[in-house]
Amino acid sequence: MGQREMWRLMSRFNAFKRTNTILHHLRMSKHTDAAEEVLLEKKGCAGVITLNRPKFLNALTLNMIRQIYPQLKKWEQDPETFLIIIKGAGGKAFCAGGDIRVISEAEKAKQKIAPVFFREEYMLNNAVGSCQKPYVALIHGITMGGGVGLSVHGQFRVATEKCLFAMPETAIGLFPDVGGGYFLPRLQGKLGYFLALTGFRLKGRDVYRAGIATHFVDSEKLAMLEEDLLALKSPSKENIASVLENYHTESKIDRDKSFILEEHMDKINSCFSANTVEEIIENLQQDGSSFALEQLKVINKMSPTSLKITLRQLMEGSSKTLQEVLTMEYRLSQACMRGHDFHEGVRAVLIDKDQSPKWKPADLKEVTEEDLNNHFKSLGSSDLKF
């Protein structure tokens, strides 16, 4: 057998192995005992959702989405359920995001789970945003990407000093989805645009100061807060808000520290007010401060396509409803799956971990208006509909 045939056989075998691994993972995801990935419990007056993959920082799987969505809808209709609490197991993370490595690997092996995953994830984000019962997200630990989508659209978001928030998608060739196009442009000034393009991380009380959390509680009091919420008898929204407010008022950690970005907000507002990524870069260069140059360095590492998609996503999202934004983001997600940068970003950050993605195109100038328009184009009958 010649060398060429040997290589062909080996590459076929590797592709076969990869497909089998992914199928095995998906089968496991379908048949895993519910108690392993997500706990859904009725406790006292509340429905309690516990994301239960602590070894994987509670990363969100399709299996979890498919359990949470129908239960959320049931509790919403149940006259004996007065509020819904969502939290993460293990203490390190609320939810570090969607399990995107599996999605990328499945796409490469021609297993089309991405359309299903993003559709059902965004449906769940909308269900959180439109939930008729008070919804309390305890965002303790890492809260990024898909974890933000499970919390930020709810009525109450309680951060602790251990909360670490970020929307880091431009670093993996994606965009801040899960309704990022809705909540980010509605933050103070141009803060949301800054967070979206740079993936800047906010910690602890700053998550509250930025307007992402509605309350801040010291982590040692979190279990007690949950007990007090569960012990309420047929509570109204006001009763729940009052308990949260009391704990918030009593919290001591970093109470006197100013917002980490306070001194930079004027720069953020002026530099990130531009209509194009090129202008934002020019503004940061002209500003020349160490803060501006640091952000410039960060932005220059991101996927040029992702940067342009993200800026337009936020500009358009600023005047859309959450449902309209999620429909737009579903179109964007499917375009990203067809492209190069998402798979390259996942490889560089999550698989090989060399942190050196090779973006295509590698330059902002090469990302044309036509490329952008194609990302935002309607999918016709495949569009996400509510």
Tab-separated table of C-alpha atoms in Angstrom:
chain	number	residue	atom	x	y	z
A	1	MET	CA	0.000	0.000	0.000
A	2	GLY	CA	1.412	3.393	-1.007
A	3	GLN	CA	2.010	6.245	1.425
A	4	ARG	CA	-0.836	8.295	-0.054
A	5	GLU	CA	-3.364	5.471	0.557
A	6	MET	CA	-2.065	5.104	4.109
A	7	TRP	CA	-2.617	8.832	4.796
A	8	ARG	CA	-6.090	8.672	3.255
A	9	LEU	CA	-7.037	5.674	5.415
A	10	MET	CA	-5.652	7.303	8.544
A	11	SER	CA	-7.501	10.587	7.957
A	12	ARG	CA	-10.724	8.647	7.308
A	13	PHE	CA	-10.200	6.686	10.513
A	14	ASN	CA	-9.597	9.912	12.498
A	15	ALA	CA	-12.741	11.509	11.070
A	16	PHE	CA	-14.685	8.340	11.931
A	17	LYS	CA	-13.276	8.395	15.483
A	18	ARG	CA	-14.162	12.089	15.909
A	19	THR	CA	-17.727	11.519	14.665
A	20	ASN	CA	-18.136	8.572	17.034
A	21	THR	CA	-16.855	10.601	19.996
A	22	ILE	CA	-19.347	13.392	19.249
A	23	LEU	CA	-22.242	10.973	18.757
A	24	HIS	CA	-21.309	9.283	22.038
A	25	HIS	CA	-21.305	12.697	23.772
A	26	LEU	CA	-24.704	13.566	22.287
A	27	ARG	CA	-26.128	10.181	23.310
A	28	MET	CA	-24.777	10.706	26.815
A	29	SER	CA	-26.288	14.192	26.800
A	30	LYS	CA	-29.689	12.718	25.855
A	31	HIS	CA	-29.655	9.853	28.339
A	32	THR	CA	-27.796	11.359	31.281
A	33	ASP	CA	-29.870	11.188	34.421
A	34	ALA	CA	-31.547	14.594	34.876
A	35	ALA	CA	-30.134	14.854	38.394
A	36	GLU	CA	-26.608	14.953	36.985
A	37	GLU	CA	-26.871	18.067	34.798
A	38	VAL	CA	-29.708	20.109	36.249
A	39	LEU	CA	-31.862	19.827	39.379
A	40	LEU	CA	-35.477	21.033	39.196
A	41	GLU	CA	-37.105	21.139	42.624
A	42	LYS	CA	-40.205	22.634	44.217
A	43	LYS	CA	-39.160	24.068	47.591
A	44	GLY	CA	-41.536	26.054	49.748
A	45	CYS	CA	-43.134	28.752	47.615
A	46	ALA	CA	-40.515	28.497	44.838
A	47	GLY	CA	-39.380	26.464	41.867
A	48	VAL	CA	-35.604	26.048	42.179
A	49	ILE	CA	-33.320	25.381	39.187
A	50	THR	CA	-29.770	24.247	40.023
A	51	LEU	CA	-27.269	24.029	37.157
A	52	ASN	CA	-25.348	20.949	38.201
A	53	ARG	CA	-22.175	20.468	36.125
A	54	PRO	CA	-19.651	21.964	38.570
A	55	LYS	CA	-16.677	20.158	36.959
A	56	PHE	CA	-17.524	21.997	33.717
A	57	LEU	CA	-18.346	25.307	35.460
A	58	ASN	CA	-22.031	24.515	34.855
A	59	ALA	CA	-21.636	25.033	31.090
A	60	LEU	CA	-25.035	24.828	29.440
A	61	THR	CA	-25.894	21.790	27.283
A	62	LEU	CA	-28.851	21.094	25.018
A	63	ASN	CA	-29.998	18.468	27.522
A	64	MET	CA	-30.138	21.121	30.297
A	65	ILE	CA	-32.025	23.598	28.101
A	66	ARG	CA	-34.580	20.900	27.240
A	67	GLN	CA	-35.216	20.233	30.928
A	68	ILE	CA	-35.313	23.837	32.136
A	69	TYR	CA	-37.636	25.280	29.451
A	70	PRO	CA	-40.736	23.081	30.005
A	71	GLN	CA	-40.335	23.217	33.799
A	72	LEU	CA	-40.089	27.015	33.737
A	73	LYS	CA	-43.304	27.133	31.694
A	74	LYS	CA	-45.051	24.750	34.137
A	75	TRP	CA	-44.040	26.778	37.183
A	76	GLU	CA	-45.135	29.950	35.436
A	77	GLN	CA	-48.669	28.508	35.192
A	78	ASP	CA	-48.709	26.835	38.634
A	79	PRO	CA	-50.747	28.859	41.201
A	80	GLU	CA	-48.687	27.315	44.041
A	81	THR	CA	-45.350	28.550	42.625
A	82	PHE	CA	-44.746	32.202	43.511
A	83	LEU	CA	-41.164	32.673	42.367
A	84	ILE	CA	-38.391	30.909	40.460
A	85	ILE	CA	-34.805	30.753	41.707
A	86	ILE	CA	-31.889	29.723	39.485
A	87	LYS	CA	-28.382	29.034	40.815
A	88	GLY	CA	-25.211	27.075	40.028
A	89	ALA	CA	-23.764	24.134	41.972
A	90	GLY	CA	-20.197	23.939	43.248
A	91	GLY	CA	-19.464	27.529	44.293
A	92	LYS	CA	-17.084	28.350	41.400
A	93	ALA	CA	-19.581	29.249	38.696
A	94	PHE	CA	-23.185	30.190	38.116
A	95	CYS	CA	-22.718	29.197	34.456
A	96	ALA	CA	-19.597	29.777	32.360
A	97	GLY	CA	-21.544	29.744	29.072
A	98	GLY	CA	-22.892	27.360	26.449
A	99	ASP	CA	-20.948	24.166	25.746
A	100	ILE	CA	-19.599	25.605	22.478
A	101	ARG	CA	-16.711	23.193	22.075
A	102	VAL	CA	-19.204	20.350	21.518
A	103	ILE	CA	-21.144	22.495	19.026
A	104	SER	CA	-18.011	23.332	17.017
A	105	GLU	CA	-16.812	19.713	16.958
A	106	ALA	CA	-20.261	18.482	15.921
A	107	GLU	CA	-20.390	21.027	13.074
A	108	LYS	CA	-16.987	19.912	11.826
A	109	ALA	CA	-18.197	16.296	11.834
A	110	LYS	CA	-21.296	17.380	9.866
A	111	GLN	CA	-23.574	16.711	12.866
A	112	LYS	CA	-25.972	19.653	12.679
A	113	ILE	CA	-26.721	20.368	16.324
A	114	ALA	CA	-25.949	24.119	16.128
A	115	PRO	CA	-29.313	25.156	14.602
A	116	VAL	CA	-31.139	23.201	17.303
A	117	PHE	CA	-28.912	24.330	20.196
A	118	PHE	CA	-29.060	28.058	19.412
A	119	ARG	CA	-32.793	27.977	18.593
A	120	GLU	CA	-33.682	26.292	21.877
A	121	GLU	CA	-31.215	28.359	23.930
A	122	TYR	CA	-32.662	31.622	22.595
A	123	MET	CA	-36.216	30.355	23.192
A	124	LEU	CA	-35.199	29.799	26.817
A	125	ASN	CA	-33.648	33.289	27.025
A	126	ASN	CA	-36.949	34.720	25.827
A	127	ALA	CA	-38.881	32.584	28.349
A	128	VAL	CA	-36.728	34.075	31.130
A	129	GLY	CA	-37.330	37.605	29.812
A	130	SER	CA	-41.090	37.157	29.534
A	131	CYS	CA	-41.572	35.054	32.710
A	132	GLN	CA	-44.745	36.099	34.530
A	133	LYS	CA	-43.413	34.967	37.921
A	134	PRO	CA	-40.631	36.792	39.796
A	135	TYR	CA	-37.356	35.208	38.618
A	136	VAL	CA	-34.310	35.395	40.907
A	137	ALA	CA	-30.876	34.502	39.500
A	138	LEU	CA	-28.149	34.013	42.123
A	139	ILE	CA	-25.097	34.900	40.034
A	140	HIS	CA	-22.336	33.679	42.331
A	141	GLY	CA	-19.040	32.817	40.584
A	142	ILE	CA	-18.302	32.818	36.850
A	143	THR	CA	-21.225	34.149	34.802
A	144	MET	CA	-20.418	34.409	31.112
A	145	GLY	CA	-22.108	33.998	27.711
A	146	GLY	CA	-24.945	31.483	28.053
A	147	GLY	CA	-24.943	32.017	31.841
A	148	VAL	CA	-25.681	35.686	31.275
A	149	GLY	CA	-28.608	34.679	29.022
A	150	LEU	CA	-30.090	32.588	31.866
A	151	SER	CA	-29.915	35.495	34.322
A	152	VAL	CA	-29.784	39.010	32.892
A	153	HIS	CA	-33.266	38.974	31.327
A	154	GLY	CA	-34.888	37.922	34.617
A	155	GLN	CA	-36.454	40.348	37.038
A	156	PHE	CA	-33.885	40.001	39.851
A	157	ARG	CA	-30.146	39.268	39.504
A	158	VAL	CA	-28.206	38.912	42.745
A	159	ALA	CA	-24.406	39.173	42.473
A	160	THR	CA	-21.872	38.321	45.189
A	161	GLU	CA	-18.219	39.348	45.596
A	162	LYS	CA	-17.286	36.115	43.772
A	163	CYS	CA	-19.299	36.984	40.660
A	164	LEU	CA	-17.168	37.279	37.508
A	165	PHE	CA	-19.108	38.630	34.519
A	166	ALA	CA	-17.957	38.798	30.900
A	167	MET	CA	-19.216	38.504	27.344
A	168	PRO	CA	-15.945	37.261	25.775
A	169	GLU	CA	-17.322	36.081	22.420
A	170	THR	CA	-15.321	38.360	20.081
A	171	ALA	CA	-12.220	36.396	21.205
A	172	ILE	CA	-13.685	33.156	19.819
A	173	GLY	CA	-15.069	34.434	16.523
A	174	LEU	CA	-18.630	34.774	17.796
A	175	PHE	CA	-20.617	37.791	19.126
A	176	PRO	CA	-22.262	38.526	22.511
A	177	ASP	CA	-25.437	36.560	21.876
A	178	VAL	CA	-28.187	35.250	24.245
A	179	GLY	CA	-29.830	38.673	24.024
A	180	GLY	CA	-26.602	40.689	24.373
A	181	GLY	CA	-27.870	42.873	21.541
A	182	TYR	CA	-30.757	43.834	23.847
A	183	PHE	CA	-29.241	44.392	27.300
A	184	LEU	CA	-25.766	45.681	26.403
A	185	PRO	CA	-26.786	48.850	24.477
A	186	ARG	CA	-29.174	49.676	27.345
A	187	LEU	CA	-26.381	49.930	29.961
A	188	GLN	CA	-25.167	53.418	30.968
A	189	GLY	CA	-23.533	55.458	28.208
A	190	LYS	CA	-21.439	53.284	25.909
A	191	LEU	CA	-20.486	50.797	28.635
A	192	GLY	CA	-22.250	47.901	26.880
A	193	TYR	CA	-20.427	48.580	23.601
A	194	PHE	CA	-17.125	48.579	25.487
A	195	LEU	CA	-17.922	45.299	27.315
A	196	ALA	CA	-19.101	43.659	24.073
A	197	LEU	CA	-16.096	44.559	21.922
A	198	THR	CA	-13.334	44.025	24.507
A	199	GLY	CA	-14.810	41.166	26.594
A	200	PHE	CA	-13.769	43.186	29.699
A	201	ARG	CA	-14.424	41.297	32.954
A	202	LEU	CA	-16.421	42.806	35.805
A	203	LYS	CA	-16.094	41.410	39.312
A	204	GLY	CA	-18.244	41.451	42.435
A	205	ARG	CA	-20.034	44.668	43.265
A	206	ASP	CA	-19.034	46.150	39.891
A	207	VAL	CA	-21.502	43.742	38.238
A	208	TYR	CA	-24.200	45.542	40.256
A	209	ARG	CA	-22.730	49.017	39.615
A	210	ALA	CA	-22.742	48.351	35.871
A	211	GLY	CA	-26.497	47.619	36.025
A	212	ILE	CA	-26.140	43.927	35.140
A	213	ALA	CA	-27.126	42.748	38.639
A	214	THR	CA	-30.077	44.330	40.452
A	215	HIS	CA	-28.750	43.509	43.950
A	216	PHE	CA	-25.479	42.673	45.709
A	217	VAL	CA	-25.197	40.245	48.631
A	218	ASP	CA	-22.143	39.005	50.557
A	219	SER	CA	-21.635	35.357	49.548
A	220	GLU	CA	-21.659	34.099	53.146
A	221	LYS	CA	-25.277	35.312	53.371
A	222	LEU	CA	-26.442	33.731	50.095
A	223	ALA	CA	-27.750	30.484	51.640
A	224	MET	CA	-29.632	32.474	54.260
A	225	LEU	CA	-31.139	34.733	51.587
A	226	GLU	CA	-32.373	31.677	49.699
A	227	GLU	CA	-33.907	30.232	52.888
A	228	ASP	CA	-35.713	33.511	53.585
A	229	LEU	CA	-37.094	33.613	50.041
A	230	LEU	CA	-38.297	29.978	50.251
A	231	ALA	CA	-39.968	30.631	53.609
A	232	LEU	CA	-42.180	33.448	52.250
A	233	LYS	CA	-45.896	32.639	52.282
A	234	SER	CA	-47.625	33.382	48.935
A	235	PRO	CA	-45.271	36.323	48.327
A	236	SER	CA	-45.963	39.186	45.954
A	237	LYS	CA	-43.247	40.663	43.736
A	238	GLU	CA	-42.953	43.460	46.323
A	239	ASN	CA	-42.380	40.978	49.195
A	240	ILE	CA	-39.565	39.328	47.230
A	241	ALA	CA	-38.024	42.697	46.307
A	242	SER	CA	-38.163	43.725	49.973
A	243	VAL	CA	-36.191	40.640	51.143
A	244	LEU	CA	-33.571	41.214	48.423
A	245	GLU	CA	-33.355	44.906	49.288
A	246	ASN	CA	-32.767	44.148	52.990
A	247	TYR	CA	-29.869	41.803	52.206
A	248	HIS	CA	-28.473	44.267	49.668
A	249	THR	CA	-28.562	47.120	52.208
A	250	GLU	CA	-26.784	44.997	54.837
A	251	SER	CA	-23.965	43.846	52.519
A	252	LYS	CA	-20.576	45.255	53.506
A	253	ILE	CA	-18.038	44.006	50.947
A	254	ASP	CA	-16.575	46.770	48.716
A	255	ARG	CA	-19.408	49.084	49.703
A	256	ASP	CA	-17.150	52.150	49.675
A	257	LYS	CA	-15.140	51.282	46.563
A	258	SER	CA	-16.062	53.199	43.427
A	259	PHE	CA	-16.968	51.438	40.159
A	260	ILE	CA	-13.763	50.105	38.540
A	261	LEU	CA	-14.567	51.906	35.260
A	262	GLU	CA	-15.810	55.133	36.885
A	263	GLU	CA	-12.667	57.130	36.060
A	264	HIS	CA	-12.701	55.842	32.463
A	265	MET	CA	-16.390	56.335	31.650
A	266	ASP	CA	-15.837	59.648	29.830
A	267	LYS	CA	-13.221	58.005	27.597
A	268	ILE	CA	-15.459	54.955	27.030
A	269	ASN	CA	-18.416	57.177	26.115
A	270	SER	CA	-16.434	59.287	23.663
A	271	CYS	CA	-14.264	56.550	22.090
A	272	PHE	CA	-17.051	53.989	21.702
A	273	SER	CA	-19.641	56.416	20.304
A	274	ALA	CA	-18.434	55.868	16.749
A	275	ASN	CA	-20.464	54.100	14.060
A	276	THR	CA	-17.639	51.872	12.807
A	277	VAL	CA	-15.001	49.713	14.501
A	278	GLU	CA	-12.316	51.557	12.498
A	279	GLU	CA	-13.457	54.882	14.025
A	280	ILE	CA	-13.442	53.387	17.546
A	281	ILE	CA	-9.839	52.246	16.962
A	282	GLU	CA	-8.926	55.704	15.667
A	283	ASN	CA	-10.534	57.316	18.742
A	284	LEU	CA	-8.553	55.083	21.088
A	285	GLN	CA	-5.311	55.843	19.217
A	286	GLN	CA	-5.972	59.586	19.374
A	287	ASP	CA	-6.856	59.419	23.068
A	288	GLY	CA	-3.432	57.857	23.728
A	289	SER	CA	-3.976	57.261	27.474
A	290	SER	CA	-2.681	54.004	28.962
A	291	PHE	CA	-6.295	52.826	29.410
A	292	ALA	CA	-7.147	53.559	25.746
A	293	LEU	CA	-3.983	51.875	24.464
A	294	GLU	CA	-4.656	48.818	26.622
A	295	GLN	CA	-8.154	48.475	25.086
A	296	LEU	CA	-6.659	48.955	21.628
A	297	LYS	CA	-4.282	46.043	22.261
A	298	VAL	CA	-7.221	43.848	23.329
A	299	ILE	CA	-9.435	44.807	20.365
A	300	ASN	CA	-6.619	44.115	17.910
A	301	LYS	CA	-6.528	40.464	19.069
A	302	MET	CA	-10.235	39.896	18.395
A	303	SER	CA	-11.817	38.464	15.253
A	304	PRO	CA	-12.270	41.390	12.821
A	305	THR	CA	-15.515	39.834	11.545
A	306	SER	CA	-16.815	39.419	15.111
A	307	LEU	CA	-15.998	43.034	15.960
A	308	LYS	CA	-17.968	44.372	12.996
A	309	ILE	CA	-20.907	42.018	13.573
A	310	THR	CA	-21.008	42.957	17.273
A	311	LEU	CA	-21.023	46.714	16.766
A	312	ARG	CA	-23.871	46.475	14.256
A	313	GLN	CA	-25.743	43.963	16.455
A	314	LEU	CA	-25.743	46.425	19.398
A	315	MET	CA	-26.600	49.447	17.265
A	316	GLU	CA	-29.572	47.625	15.729
A	317	GLY	CA	-30.526	45.952	19.013
A	318	SER	CA	-30.775	49.280	20.846
A	319	SER	CA	-34.189	49.901	19.271
A	320	LYS	CA	-35.486	46.302	19.037
A	321	THR	CA	-37.515	44.184	21.461
A	322	LEU	CA	-35.813	41.184	23.107
A	323	GLN	CA	-37.623	38.813	20.710
A	324	GLU	CA	-36.530	40.821	17.659
A	325	VAL	CA	-32.948	40.801	18.970
A	326	LEU	CA	-32.990	37.027	19.512
A	327	THR	CA	-34.303	36.505	15.958
A	328	MET	CA	-31.449	38.674	14.643
A	329	GLU	CA	-28.916	36.821	16.807
A	330	TYR	CA	-30.146	33.437	15.588
A	331	ARG	CA	-29.377	34.545	12.010
A	332	LEU	CA	-25.929	35.700	13.139
A	333	SER	CA	-25.237	32.447	15.002
A	334	GLN	CA	-25.969	30.333	11.938
A	335	ALA	CA	-23.788	32.552	9.723
A	336	CYS	CA	-20.936	32.180	12.246
A	337	MET	CA	-21.309	28.382	12.182
A	338	ARG	CA	-20.851	28.454	8.378
A	339	GLY	CA	-17.796	30.704	8.631
A	340	HIS	CA	-14.170	30.148	9.648
A	341	ASP	CA	-13.557	32.287	12.736
A	342	PHE	CA	-15.829	30.574	15.275
A	343	HIS	CA	-14.243	27.160	14.737
A	344	GLU	CA	-10.752	28.691	14.718
A	345	GLY	CA	-11.510	30.624	17.936
A	346	VAL	CA	-12.766	27.500	19.701
A	347	ARG	CA	-9.638	25.644	18.551
A	348	ALA	CA	-7.262	28.356	19.781
A	349	VAL	CA	-8.971	29.086	23.107
A	350	LEU	CA	-10.628	25.817	24.161
A	351	ILE	CA	-9.009	22.894	22.299
A	352	ASP	CA	-5.318	23.537	21.554
A	353	LYS	CA	-5.262	26.492	23.990
A	354	ASP	CA	-2.432	28.164	22.075
A	355	GLN	CA	-4.333	31.486	22.275
A	356	SER	CA	-3.175	32.286	18.723
A	357	PRO	CA	-6.202	32.207	16.436
A	358	LYS	CA	-5.597	32.835	12.725
A	359	TRP	CA	-8.591	34.936	11.724
A	360	LYS	CA	-9.915	35.018	8.146
A	361	PRO	CA	-10.087	37.742	7.090
A	362	ALA	CA	-7.301	38.929	9.384
A	363	ASP	CA	-7.890	42.637	8.787
A	364	LEU	CA	-10.921	44.846	9.439
A	365	LYS	CA	-10.568	46.378	5.960
A	366	GLU	CA	-11.210	42.967	4.408
A	367	VAL	CA	-14.565	42.515	6.190
A	368	THR	CA	-16.862	44.038	3.583
A	369	GLU	CA	-20.349	45.484	3.890
A	370	GLU	CA	-21.554	42.541	1.797
A	371	ASP	CA	-20.049	40.062	4.295
A	372	LEU	CA	-21.856	41.859	7.103
A	373	ASN	CA	-25.174	41.985	5.272
A	374	ASN	CA	-24.954	38.245	4.636
A	375	HIS	CA	-24.653	37.624	8.389
A	376	PHE	CA	-27.808	39.641	9.098
A	377	LYS	CA	-29.853	38.178	6.232
A	378	SER	CA	-33.223	36.526	6.967
A	379	LEU	CA	-33.244	32.728	7.011
A	380	GLY	CA	-36.789	32.655	5.631
A	381	SER	CA	-38.724	29.665	6.947
A	382	SER	CA	-35.725	28.685	9.144
A	383	ASP	CA	-35.828	31.992	11.054
A	384	LEU	CA	-36.367	31.894	14.824
A	385	LYS	CA	-40.038	32.659	15.503
A	386	PHE	CA	-41.832	33.190	18.799
